[in-house]
C-alpha cells in the first residue's frame, strides 16, 4: 500500500484514522523490512545542512597566511631573477622554496582533514537515539532512521525525534518554546481536533526537536526530516560551527605573540645584516629579505591549532573506546583540573542490576532467592520455612501492587532475561513473578486507566486501575520512598484486614526500614487505596490520590557495588580527586555502600532535608568534609555543586534525569548517563558515559590528563626547536667575525643557515615528530600527580625556562660545528662555506630529533619509556632519511645548497646534537632534586 502523506491532517483525524492512513500497526509498529523501504523512499530523518566546502577550497585556504604569501612572492621573484641571470640550469632556490611551501600546505590540509574526520566521528557517537516499536518489539535506533508510520515510545526527558500524532498519553507534557514560543509545558492527549488550529493548539501532536518534560506516551510518526514543522521553519540549517576550546584560543594567542616577537627579531636580523654586512645589488638584498621571511615562517608554529585539534580529536576517540563520549572538546582540558567527582550511586558506583531480596509486611519478613532478572528463585521466611497464612496474603498483595505501579517490561531474548525501562521496576516485576504472579492474569484483572508519574520532588509514583472482578471499585497503587510514603498512609494491611496505622506501628516500620538499609538494601514502600467507581472521573486522578493510603509493606533490594568501582575510587583519591556519593537512597544504605567502596565517611551521611535547612556558610563548610549525601533531589545537587565551586573545586557531576540538567550545566564537567540518562541530561552534559560506570569517569580523567600532557609535549618540542633556530641565526650573525663566518664569505653576505634550509628544518620538525608526540602513551605516574590548577596556562614558566635552555644548547652546539668546519674562528677548520652550512644544517636537524625525546617531560628522564611510542621512532627515522636525501641527491643538493658528508661528519653532527639530551638530563636531575627538597606530600582525600 502506498502512503500518501500529503493528504493526512493528523491532528484533525482520530488515532485509528491516522494509523490506517499511514498503513501501520499501533501495537506492533512497522516491520523491519517495511521500515527499510520507507527509509529509502523518504530519506533520513535529518535537516539539510549547507553544502560542505570543496576540497580544493580547503587546500587553497592553506595559502592564506601572510607569511606564506610572502614566500610565494619570493618564489616568483627568485624565478624571475633566474630567468634574468641564468646562472644555473634550473631555478633551484625558487623550486626549493615552492616545494617546501607546497609540502607544508599538503601537511596542513591532511591535518585539517583528519581533524574534520575525527570531529565527524565524534558527532556520530553522540547522535540522538529514539525508542520505536518494530515487529512488535521495542528497540532503540538512531533517530535519523525513523520513518513515517513508526510507533515511537516517549519517556520523560526524551527529545522528540520527529513530528508524530499522539496515540496514548500518560500525563505527557512537552516543552515547545523552541517551536511555538510557548513558555509553559503543553499537556498532550489523543483526542482529535475538529477545527483548524495553529501549532501551539495541536494538543494531540508532538513535534520534532521539542522535549518531553513529564509523563510518557506513544505516538505514530507523521513527518520526518525537512517535512517536519521544525524543518519547514529551519529551511536550510547552517553547518554546526567548529568548536574552539579555551586551549586552542590560548595557543592562537601564544602563536600570535610569538609571531610578533619573531617578526621583530627577523626585522632586527635583516637590519643588522644590512648595517653590518657589505650587501650589494638586488640579488643580495633579495637573499636577506627572503631569509627574514623564512626565519619568521620557521619560528612561528603555525601548525599548532591543527595539531591540537588532531590530538584532541584522536584522544577523544580513545576516550570513546573506553565508553566516555565527549560532547564538547573543552571538557577534555577541564578533566585534567577536576579535583571532585560527585557521582550518583545507583548504576554508576553500583551495577544497576537490582534484585529484590526481602519483603517485610505486617506479619513478618519474606526472603527471595536468585540474582539478576531471571524470574527464578525460591521464597521463604527468615528461618527458611515456607510462607503461608497472613504472611502469604500480604506478600502477594505487596508484590502485586509493586508490579502494577511499574512501567518496565521483562522479556526473554536468546535465553537471556532483559528489562526495558527502570531497573528498580524491573526488579519488582521479577519478584512478582517469583511470587507466582503472572503478567497476563494481572493485566486481565487490573486494567490501568491513569498514572501519576514519579517526580523527584514527591518521590512517589502511582497508577490507577479498574478491578474487573469487583467492578464497583477502582484501585490505586503507590510506591516510593518509605518515609515519604508512610507519612501519607493512615492504615495498613494485616492479613486480609485493613487496620488503622498506630504510632507504634509507624515507628516499627521505620525501624525495620533502618534494618534493611543497614544491610545495604535499597528500600521502597508500597501501598494502595480503594475508590468507589461511580464517584470518580478520569480528571480526578491526580496527586490527591496519594493520601489516606493503606500501607502494604517494605521491599528491600540489592544493587551490588561494581567490582571496578572500588579500585577506581582508590585511583581517584591517589590522584588528588575527591569522590563524593550523592543518592536518593536511605542514609544507612548510602553509608554502607560508601564504606564498601572506600569513599571517606566523616560521621553520618547528610540528607537532603538537612541540606535545605543549611545556610550557605554552613553548607560551604559541610561540603568540604562530607562525601556522602542521601535522600537528595536535583535541587540539592545544584546547591552542592555551587558550594563546592565557591570553595575553589573543579567539579565533575553525574546526572540522568530532566531535573539534573541545571546541576550538569553548572558543574565544570557535566557527566550524563548513556544507558539510563534522558535526552535532556545528555544535551546539558559535556560527557556521556556509554556504560554508566564510575570507573569510566576516572578513566576519562586519566585520558584527559594524558591528552593535555601530550599537547604540552609537542608545544615543548616545537617552541624549543624554533627558539634554537632563531638563536642560531641571531648569534651567528652577531658573532660572524668570531666564528670565522665573515672570512668565508665571497660577497660579504654570510649566513649560518640558508632560507631554504630553515624552511626544510621547519617542515621536518613541525611534521611527523610533532604529531607522533600527540599520540604518546600516558606517563605511568600521571594519576599520582595532583590535578592541574585551573589558572595554570598551557605553557608554564618552567616550560619557558626549559625551552630557552634547550634553544641555547642548540645555538651553541650548531655554531661550534659551523666554526669547526671553517678556516679561522675559535676552532680551526678547513672546509668551504657550503660544507660548513651543510654541517650546521644537519646538526640542527639532529638537534631537533634529540629534542623530541627531551620534550616528553620537563622532569622525567627521556630514557624512561623511551621505546613505548613506535610512531615517534618511525617519525625520527623518516626525518633522518629525508635529511640523507637532501645531503646526497644531486638535485636536492642544488636546491638546498648542500654537499655530501662523510660518515665521520655524520657522527660529529649526531654527537654534538646529542649534547642537548645529556645536558637536559642533568638539568632534570637538578629540578627533581630541588622538588624533593621543597615538595609537600600530596595527601589523597581521606
Tab-separated table of N, CA and C in Angstrom, residues 324-441:
chain	number	residue	atom	x	y	z
A	324	UNK	N	33.608	6.695	27.309
A	324	UNK	CA	33.359	8.092	27.680
A	324	UNK	C	33.261	8.908	26.396
A	325	UNK	N	32.042	9.311	26.053
A	325	UNK	CA	31.802	10.035	24.801
A	325	UNK	C	31.783	11.528	25.101
A	326	UNK	N	32.763	12.238	24.578
A	326	UNK	CA	32.910	13.678	24.854
A	326	UNK	C	32.055	14.462	23.869
A	327	UNK	N	31.184	15.319	24.386
A	327	UNK	CA	30.326	16.142	23.536
A	327	UNK	C	30.961	17.501	23.260
A	328	UNK	N	31.785	17.990	24.175
A	328	UNK	CA	32.444	19.278	23.998
A	328	UNK	C	33.941	19.109	24.256
A	329	UNK	N	34.760	19.513	23.278
A	329	UNK	CA	36.211	19.323	23.399
A	329	UNK	C	36.785	20.041	24.614
A	330	UNK	N	36.181	21.170	25.000
A	330	UNK	CA	36.708	21.924	26.148
A	330	UNK	C	36.725	21.073	27.415
A	331	UNK	N	35.829	20.076	27.490
A	331	UNK	CA	35.776	19.222	28.682
A	331	UNK	C	37.059	18.436	28.866
A	332	UNK	N	37.744	18.130	27.762
A	332	UNK	CA	38.991	17.366	27.851
A	332	UNK	C	40.023	18.155	28.658
A	333	UNK	N	40.079	19.461	28.417
A	333	UNK	CA	41.021	20.301	29.159
A	333	UNK	C	40.647	20.361	30.637
A	334	UNK	N	39.342	20.531	30.892
A	334	UNK	CA	38.882	20.670	32.274
A	334	UNK	C	39.099	19.398	33.068
A	335	UNK	N	39.022	18.234	32.390
A	335	UNK	CA	39.209	16.954	33.074
A	335	UNK	C	40.537	16.897	33.818
A	336	UNK	N	41.569	17.492	33.215
A	336	UNK	CA	42.884	17.470	33.852
A	336	UNK	C	42.943	18.269	35.137
A	337	UNK	N	41.965	19.185	35.317
A	337	UNK	CA	41.944	20.021	36.521
A	337	UNK	C	40.928	19.547	37.550
A	338	UNK	N	40.066	18.598	37.165
A	338	UNK	CA	38.998	18.160	38.071
A	338	UNK	C	39.571	17.611	39.371
A	339	UNK	N	39.072	18.109	40.501
A	339	UNK	CA	39.515	17.580	41.794
A	339	UNK	C	38.359	17.044	42.637
A	340	UNK	N	37.145	17.092	42.087
A	340	UNK	CA	35.987	16.492	42.758
A	340	UNK	C	35.142	15.789	41.702
A	341	UNK	N	34.764	14.540	41.973
A	341	UNK	CA	33.802	13.836	41.132
A	341	UNK	C	32.601	13.495	42.015
A	342	UNK	N	31.486	14.184	41.755
A	342	UNK	CA	30.254	13.948	42.513
A	342	UNK	C	29.393	12.999	41.703
A	343	UNK	N	29.204	11.795	42.211
A	343	UNK	CA	28.567	10.739	41.421
A	343	UNK	C	27.294	10.221	42.070
A	344	UNK	N	26.317	9.891	41.207
A	344	UNK	CA	25.165	9.128	41.686
A	344	UNK	C	25.654	7.750	42.125
A	345	UNK	N	24.865	7.115	42.994
A	345	UNK	CA	25.235	5.770	43.432
A	345	UNK	C	24.709	4.710	42.472
A	346	UNK	N	23.394	4.714	42.264
A	346	UNK	CA	22.758	3.635	41.524
A	346	UNK	C	23.203	3.615	40.072
A	347	UNK	N	23.762	2.499	39.659
A	347	UNK	CA	24.149	2.302	38.274
A	347	UNK	C	25.515	2.855	37.920
A	348	UNK	N	26.031	3.768	38.736
A	348	UNK	CA	27.323	4.375	38.439
A	348	UNK	C	28.390	3.767	39.341
A	349	UNK	N	28.130	3.830	40.637
A	349	UNK	CA	29.010	3.158	41.592
A	349	UNK	C	28.561	1.707	41.817
A	350	UNK	N	27.298	1.445	41.500
A	350	UNK	CA	26.764	0.090	41.630
A	350	UNK	C	26.417	-0.453	40.239
A	351	UNK	N	26.040	-1.729	40.171
A	351	UNK	CA	25.864	-2.387	38.871
A	351	UNK	C	24.572	-2.010	38.154
A	352	UNK	N	23.616	-1.464	38.874
A	352	UNK	CA	22.282	-1.184	38.326
A	352	UNK	C	21.593	-2.473	37.882
A	353	UNK	N	21.864	-3.531	38.642
A	353	UNK	CA	21.201	-4.821	38.429
A	353	UNK	C	20.445	-5.153	39.710
A	354	UNK	N	19.303	-4.528	39.856
A	354	UNK	CA	18.534	-4.663	41.085
A	354	UNK	C	17.978	-6.075	41.246
A	355	UNK	N	18.010	-6.568	42.471
A	355	UNK	CA	17.396	-7.852	42.806
A	355	UNK	C	16.701	-7.708	44.152
A	356	UNK	N	15.416	-8.011	44.184
A	356	UNK	CA	14.671	-7.951	45.452
A	356	UNK	C	15.100	-9.125	46.321
A	357	UNK	N	15.532	-8.817	47.538
A	357	UNK	CA	15.962	-9.865	48.473
A	357	UNK	C	15.013	-10.051	49.642
A	358	UNK	N	14.230	-9.019	49.954
A	358	UNK	CA	13.369	-9.120	51.140
A	358	UNK	C	12.098	-8.303	50.965
A	359	UNK	N	11.012	-8.823	51.504
A	359	UNK	CA	9.740	-8.092	51.591
A	359	UNK	C	9.271	-8.201	53.032
A	360	UNK	N	9.025	-7.065	53.668
A	360	UNK	CA	8.552	-7.044	55.056
A	360	UNK	C	7.135	-6.492	55.087
A	361	UNK	N	6.222	-7.269	55.636
A	361	UNK	CA	4.824	-6.845	55.785
A	361	UNK	C	4.466	-6.878	57.273
A	362	UNK	N	3.203	-6.651	57.570
A	362	UNK	CA	2.767	-6.596	58.971
A	362	UNK	C	3.018	-7.913	59.698
A	363	UNK	N	3.013	-9.043	58.978
A	363	UNK	CA	3.123	-10.355	59.626
A	363	UNK	C	4.531	-10.941	59.591
A	364	UNK	N	5.497	-10.216	59.039
A	364	UNK	CA	6.853	-10.743	59.068
A	364	UNK	C	7.639	-10.447	57.811
A	365	UNK	N	8.734	-11.195	57.649
A	365	UNK	CA	9.672	-10.972	56.544
A	365	UNK	C	9.738	-12.195	55.643
A	366	UNK	N	9.799	-11.929	54.340
A	366	UNK	CA	9.977	-12.982	53.346
A	366	UNK	C	11.283	-12.710	52.602
A	367	UNK	N	12.130	-13.710	52.486
A	367	UNK	CA	13.378	-13.583	51.728
A	367	UNK	C	13.230	-14.246	50.361
A	368	UNK	N	13.801	-13.606	49.341
A	368	UNK	CA	13.727	-14.133	47.981
A	368	UNK	C	15.120	-14.535	47.525
A	369	UNK	N	15.203	-15.647	46.784
A	369	UNK	CA	16.465	-16.138	46.267
A	369	UNK	C	16.624	-15.770	44.794
A	370	UNK	N	17.840	-15.957	44.284
A	370	UNK	CA	18.110	-15.680	42.876
A	370	UNK	C	18.708	-14.301	42.685
A	371	UNK	N	19.419	-14.134	41.578
A	371	UNK	CA	20.022	-12.841	41.249
A	371	UNK	C	19.711	-12.507	39.799
A	372	UNK	N	19.887	-11.234	39.453
A	372	UNK	CA	19.644	-10.798	38.087
A	372	UNK	C	18.166	-10.745	37.770
A	373	UNK	N	17.845	-10.759	36.465
A	373	UNK	CA	16.466	-10.549	36.030
A	373	UNK	C	15.734	-11.840	35.671
A	374	UNK	N	16.391	-12.978	35.840
A	374	UNK	CA	15.697	-14.249	35.582
A	374	UNK	C	14.665	-14.470	36.685
A	375	UNK	N	13.389	-14.705	36.320
A	375	UNK	CA	12.341	-14.878	37.348
A	375	UNK	C	12.386	-16.272	37.971
A	376	UNK	N	13.541	-16.578	38.520
A	376	UNK	CA	13.758	-17.895	39.114
A	376	UNK	C	14.340	-17.730	40.507
A	377	UNK	N	13.875	-18.553	41.446
A	377	UNK	CA	14.378	-18.475	42.813
A	377	UNK	C	13.257	-18.674	43.812
A	378	UNK	N	13.607	-19.298	44.926
A	378	UNK	CA	12.601	-19.592	45.923
A	378	UNK	C	12.272	-18.399	46.813
A	379	UNK	N	11.148	-18.533	47.541
A	379	UNK	CA	10.752	-17.538	48.545
A	379	UNK	C	10.461	-18.278	49.843
A	380	UNK	N	10.920	-17.701	50.957
A	380	UNK	CA	10.718	-18.378	52.237
A	380	UNK	C	10.818	-17.384	53.374
A	381	UNK	N	10.400	-17.827	54.569
A	381	UNK	CA	10.511	-16.978	55.752
A	381	UNK	C	11.974	-16.825	56.153
A	382	UNK	N	12.202	-15.976	57.166
A	382	UNK	CA	13.574	-15.727	57.623
A	382	UNK	C	14.273	-17.013	58.045
A	383	UNK	N	13.544	-17.906	58.657
A	383	UNK	CA	14.149	-19.147	59.117
A	383	UNK	C	14.229	-20.219	58.052
A	384	UNK	N	13.738	-19.948	56.858
A	384	UNK	CA	13.770	-20.916	55.774
A	384	UNK	C	12.470	-21.659	55.590
A	385	UNK	N	11.473	-21.427	56.497
A	385	UNK	CA	10.208	-22.131	56.375
A	385	UNK	C	9.381	-21.586	55.220
A	386	UNK	N	8.447	-22.382	54.801
A	386	UNK	CA	7.534	-21.996	53.730
A	386	UNK	C	6.597	-20.911	54.232
A	387	UNK	N	6.285	-19.953	53.371
A	387	UNK	CA	5.379	-18.876	53.794
A	387	UNK	C	3.933	-19.341	53.606
A	388	UNK	N	3.072	-18.900	54.522
A	388	UNK	CA	1.662	-19.267	54.429
A	388	UNK	C	0.836	-18.274	55.231
A	389	UNK	N	-0.479	-18.505	55.270
A	389	UNK	CA	-1.374	-17.701	56.091
A	389	UNK	C	-1.362	-16.227	55.742
A	390	UNK	N	-1.409	-15.403	56.800
A	390	UNK	CA	-1.457	-13.943	56.618
A	390	UNK	C	-0.221	-13.417	55.885
A	391	UNK	N	0.939	-13.974	56.217
A	391	UNK	CA	2.172	-13.504	55.572
A	391	UNK	C	2.111	-13.742	54.068
A	392	UNK	N	1.589	-14.911	53.659
A	392	UNK	CA	1.455	-15.219	52.233
A	392	UNK	C	0.523	-14.205	51.559
A	393	UNK	N	-0.606	-13.927	52.201
A	393	UNK	CA	-1.600	-12.995	51.642
A	393	UNK	C	-0.978	-11.596	51.476
A	394	UNK	N	-0.316	-11.108	52.524
A	394	UNK	CA	0.296	-9.769	52.479
A	394	UNK	C	1.426	-9.688	51.454
A	395	UNK	N	2.241	-10.736	51.401
A	395	UNK	CA	3.387	-10.791	50.485
A	395	UNK	C	2.929	-10.666	49.031
A	396	UNK	N	1.910	-11.445	48.677
A	396	UNK	CA	1.399	-11.426	47.302
A	396	UNK	C	0.784	-10.064	46.988
A	397	UNK	N	0.009	-9.491	47.945
A	397	UNK	CA	-0.622	-8.194	47.691
A	397	UNK	C	0.433	-7.094	47.521
A	398	UNK	N	1.484	-7.150	48.320
A	398	UNK	CA	2.537	-6.125	48.227
A	398	UNK	C	3.231	-6.179	46.867
A	399	UNK	N	3.580	-7.392	46.397
A	399	UNK	CA	4.269	-7.501	45.115
A	399	UNK	C	3.330	-7.249	43.935
A	400	UNK	N	2.036	-7.557	44.101
A	400	UNK	CA	1.081	-7.234	43.045
A	400	UNK	C	0.998	-5.715	42.871
A	401	UNK	N	0.953	-4.997	43.984
A	401	UNK	CA	0.916	-3.532	43.926
A	401	UNK	C	2.187	-2.979	43.280
A	402	UNK	N	3.345	-3.554	43.669
A	402	UNK	CA	4.619	-3.094	43.115
A	402	UNK	C	4.684	-3.355	41.608
A	403	UNK	N	4.181	-4.522	41.195
A	403	UNK	CA	4.182	-4.867	39.773
A	403	UNK	C	3.303	-3.916	38.969
A	404	UNK	N	2.120	-3.626	39.474
A	404	UNK	CA	1.181	-2.774	38.735
A	404	UNK	C	1.642	-1.314	38.688
A	405	UNK	N	2.346	-0.869	39.707
A	405	UNK	CA	2.822	0.525	39.754
A	405	UNK	C	4.190	0.634	39.089
A	406	UNK	N	4.370	-0.097	37.977
A	406	UNK	CA	5.644	-0.104	37.265
A	406	UNK	C	5.387	-0.026	35.764
A	407	UNK	N	6.365	0.539	35.044
A	407	UNK	CA	6.256	0.650	33.591
A	407	UNK	C	7.300	-0.168	32.853
A	408	UNK	N	8.168	-0.842	33.592
A	408	UNK	CA	9.216	-1.636	32.948
A	408	UNK	C	8.614	-2.865	32.272
A	409	UNK	N	9.362	-3.425	31.338
A	409	UNK	CA	8.919	-4.626	30.627
A	409	UNK	C	10.005	-5.687	30.759
A	410	UNK	N	9.611	-6.898	31.180
A	410	UNK	CA	10.536	-8.021	31.317
A	410	UNK	C	10.376	-8.930	30.106
A	411	UNK	N	11.485	-9.178	29.401
A	411	UNK	CA	11.439	-10.014	28.199
A	411	UNK	C	12.588	-11.009	28.209
A	412	UNK	N	12.336	-12.145	27.559
A	412	UNK	CA	13.402	-13.139	27.365
A	412	UNK	C	13.868	-13.066	25.915
A	413	UNK	N	15.173	-12.837	25.737
A	413	UNK	CA	15.746	-12.752	24.393
A	413	UNK	C	16.964	-13.649	24.295
A	414	UNK	N	16.885	-14.618	23.417
A	414	UNK	CA	18.024	-15.505	23.214
A	414	UNK	C	18.440	-16.230	24.480
A	415	UNK	N	17.450	-16.618	25.270
A	415	UNK	CA	17.758	-17.323	26.501
A	415	UNK	C	18.204	-16.440	27.644
A	416	UNK	N	18.163	-15.129	27.446
A	416	UNK	CA	18.586	-14.191	28.486
A	416	UNK	C	17.449	-13.229	28.800
A	417	UNK	N	17.215	-13.013	30.096
A	417	UNK	CA	16.145	-12.112	30.520
A	417	UNK	C	16.669	-10.682	30.594
A	418	UNK	N	15.926	-9.774	29.980
A	418	UNK	CA	16.329	-8.363	29.970
A	418	UNK	C	15.144	-7.497	30.384
A	419	UNK	N	15.458	-6.320	30.882
A	419	UNK	CA	14.432	-5.365	31.311
A	419	UNK	C	14.530	-4.111	30.459
A	420	UNK	N	13.406	-3.695	29.903
A	420	UNK	CA	13.321	-2.409	29.226
A	420	UNK	C	12.633	-1.443	30.179
A	421	UNK	N	13.361	-0.416	30.553
A	421	UNK	CA	12.807	0.535	31.499
A	421	UNK	C	13.669	0.647	32.727
A	422	UNK	N	13.094	1.148	33.802
A	422	UNK	CA	13.827	1.392	35.032
A	422	UNK	C	14.224	0.063	35.694
A	423	UNK	N	15.515	-0.108	36.043
A	423	UNK	CA	15.964	-1.365	36.652
A	423	UNK	C	15.265	-1.681	37.975
A	424	UNK	N	14.929	-0.649	38.741
A	424	UNK	CA	14.218	-0.886	40.001
A	424	UNK	C	12.854	-1.506	39.733
A	425	UNK	N	12.138	-0.946	38.767
A	425	UNK	CA	10.824	-1.502	38.428
A	425	UNK	C	10.978	-2.904	37.844
A	426	UNK	N	12.057	-3.118	37.090
A	426	UNK	CA	12.320	-4.453	36.564
A	426	UNK	C	12.479	-5.468	37.675
A	427	UNK	N	13.199	-5.089	38.743
A	427	UNK	CA	13.403	-5.990	39.882
A	427	UNK	C	12.082	-6.314	40.574
A	428	UNK	N	11.195	-5.321	40.656
A	428	UNK	CA	9.883	-5.548	41.286
A	428	UNK	C	9.059	-6.535	40.469
A	429	UNK	N	9.113	-6.419	39.144
A	429	UNK	CA	8.363	-7.338	38.279
A	429	UNK	C	8.921	-8.756	38.408
A	430	UNK	N	10.263	-8.873	38.447
A	430	UNK	CA	10.884	-10.198	38.617
A	430	UNK	C	10.440	-10.822	39.943
A	431	UNK	N	10.419	-10.013	41.015
A	431	UNK	CA	9.986	-10.524	42.328
A	431	UNK	C	8.532	-10.983	42.280
A	432	UNK	N	7.687	-10.241	41.561
A	432	UNK	CA	6.279	-10.641	41.442
A	432	UNK	C	6.156	-11.984	40.728
A	433	UNK	N	6.999	-12.199	39.701
A	433	UNK	CA	6.950	-13.488	39.003
A	433	UNK	C	7.411	-14.608	39.920
A	434	UNK	N	8.408	-14.340	40.747
A	434	UNK	CA	8.860	-15.361	41.709
A	434	UNK	C	7.758	-15.700	42.706
A	435	UNK	N	6.907	-14.723	42.967
A	435	UNK	CA	5.794	-14.946	43.901
A	435	UNK	C	4.617	-15.633	43.231
A	436	UNK	N	4.764	-15.943	41.936
A	436	UNK	CA	3.695	-16.650	41.229
A	436	UNK	C	2.694	-15.745	40.548
A	437	UNK	N	2.956	-14.458	40.500
A	437	UNK	CA	2.037	-13.509	39.867
A	437	UNK	C	2.387	-13.387	38.382
A	438	UNK	N	1.459	-13.769	37.513
A	438	UNK	CA	1.699	-13.735	36.080
A	438	UNK	C	1.171	-12.439	35.477
A	439	UNK	N	1.915	-11.878	34.519
A	439	UNK	CA	1.547	-10.607	33.906
A	439	UNK	C	0.175	-10.688	33.243
A	440	UNK	N	-0.126	-11.828	32.557
A	440	UNK	CA	-1.399	-11.949	31.844
A	440	UNK	C	-2.578	-11.880	32.804
A	441	UNK	N	-2.439	-12.532	33.960
A	441	UNK	CA	-3.523	-12.547	34.953
A	441	UNK	C	-3.723	-11.142	35.528
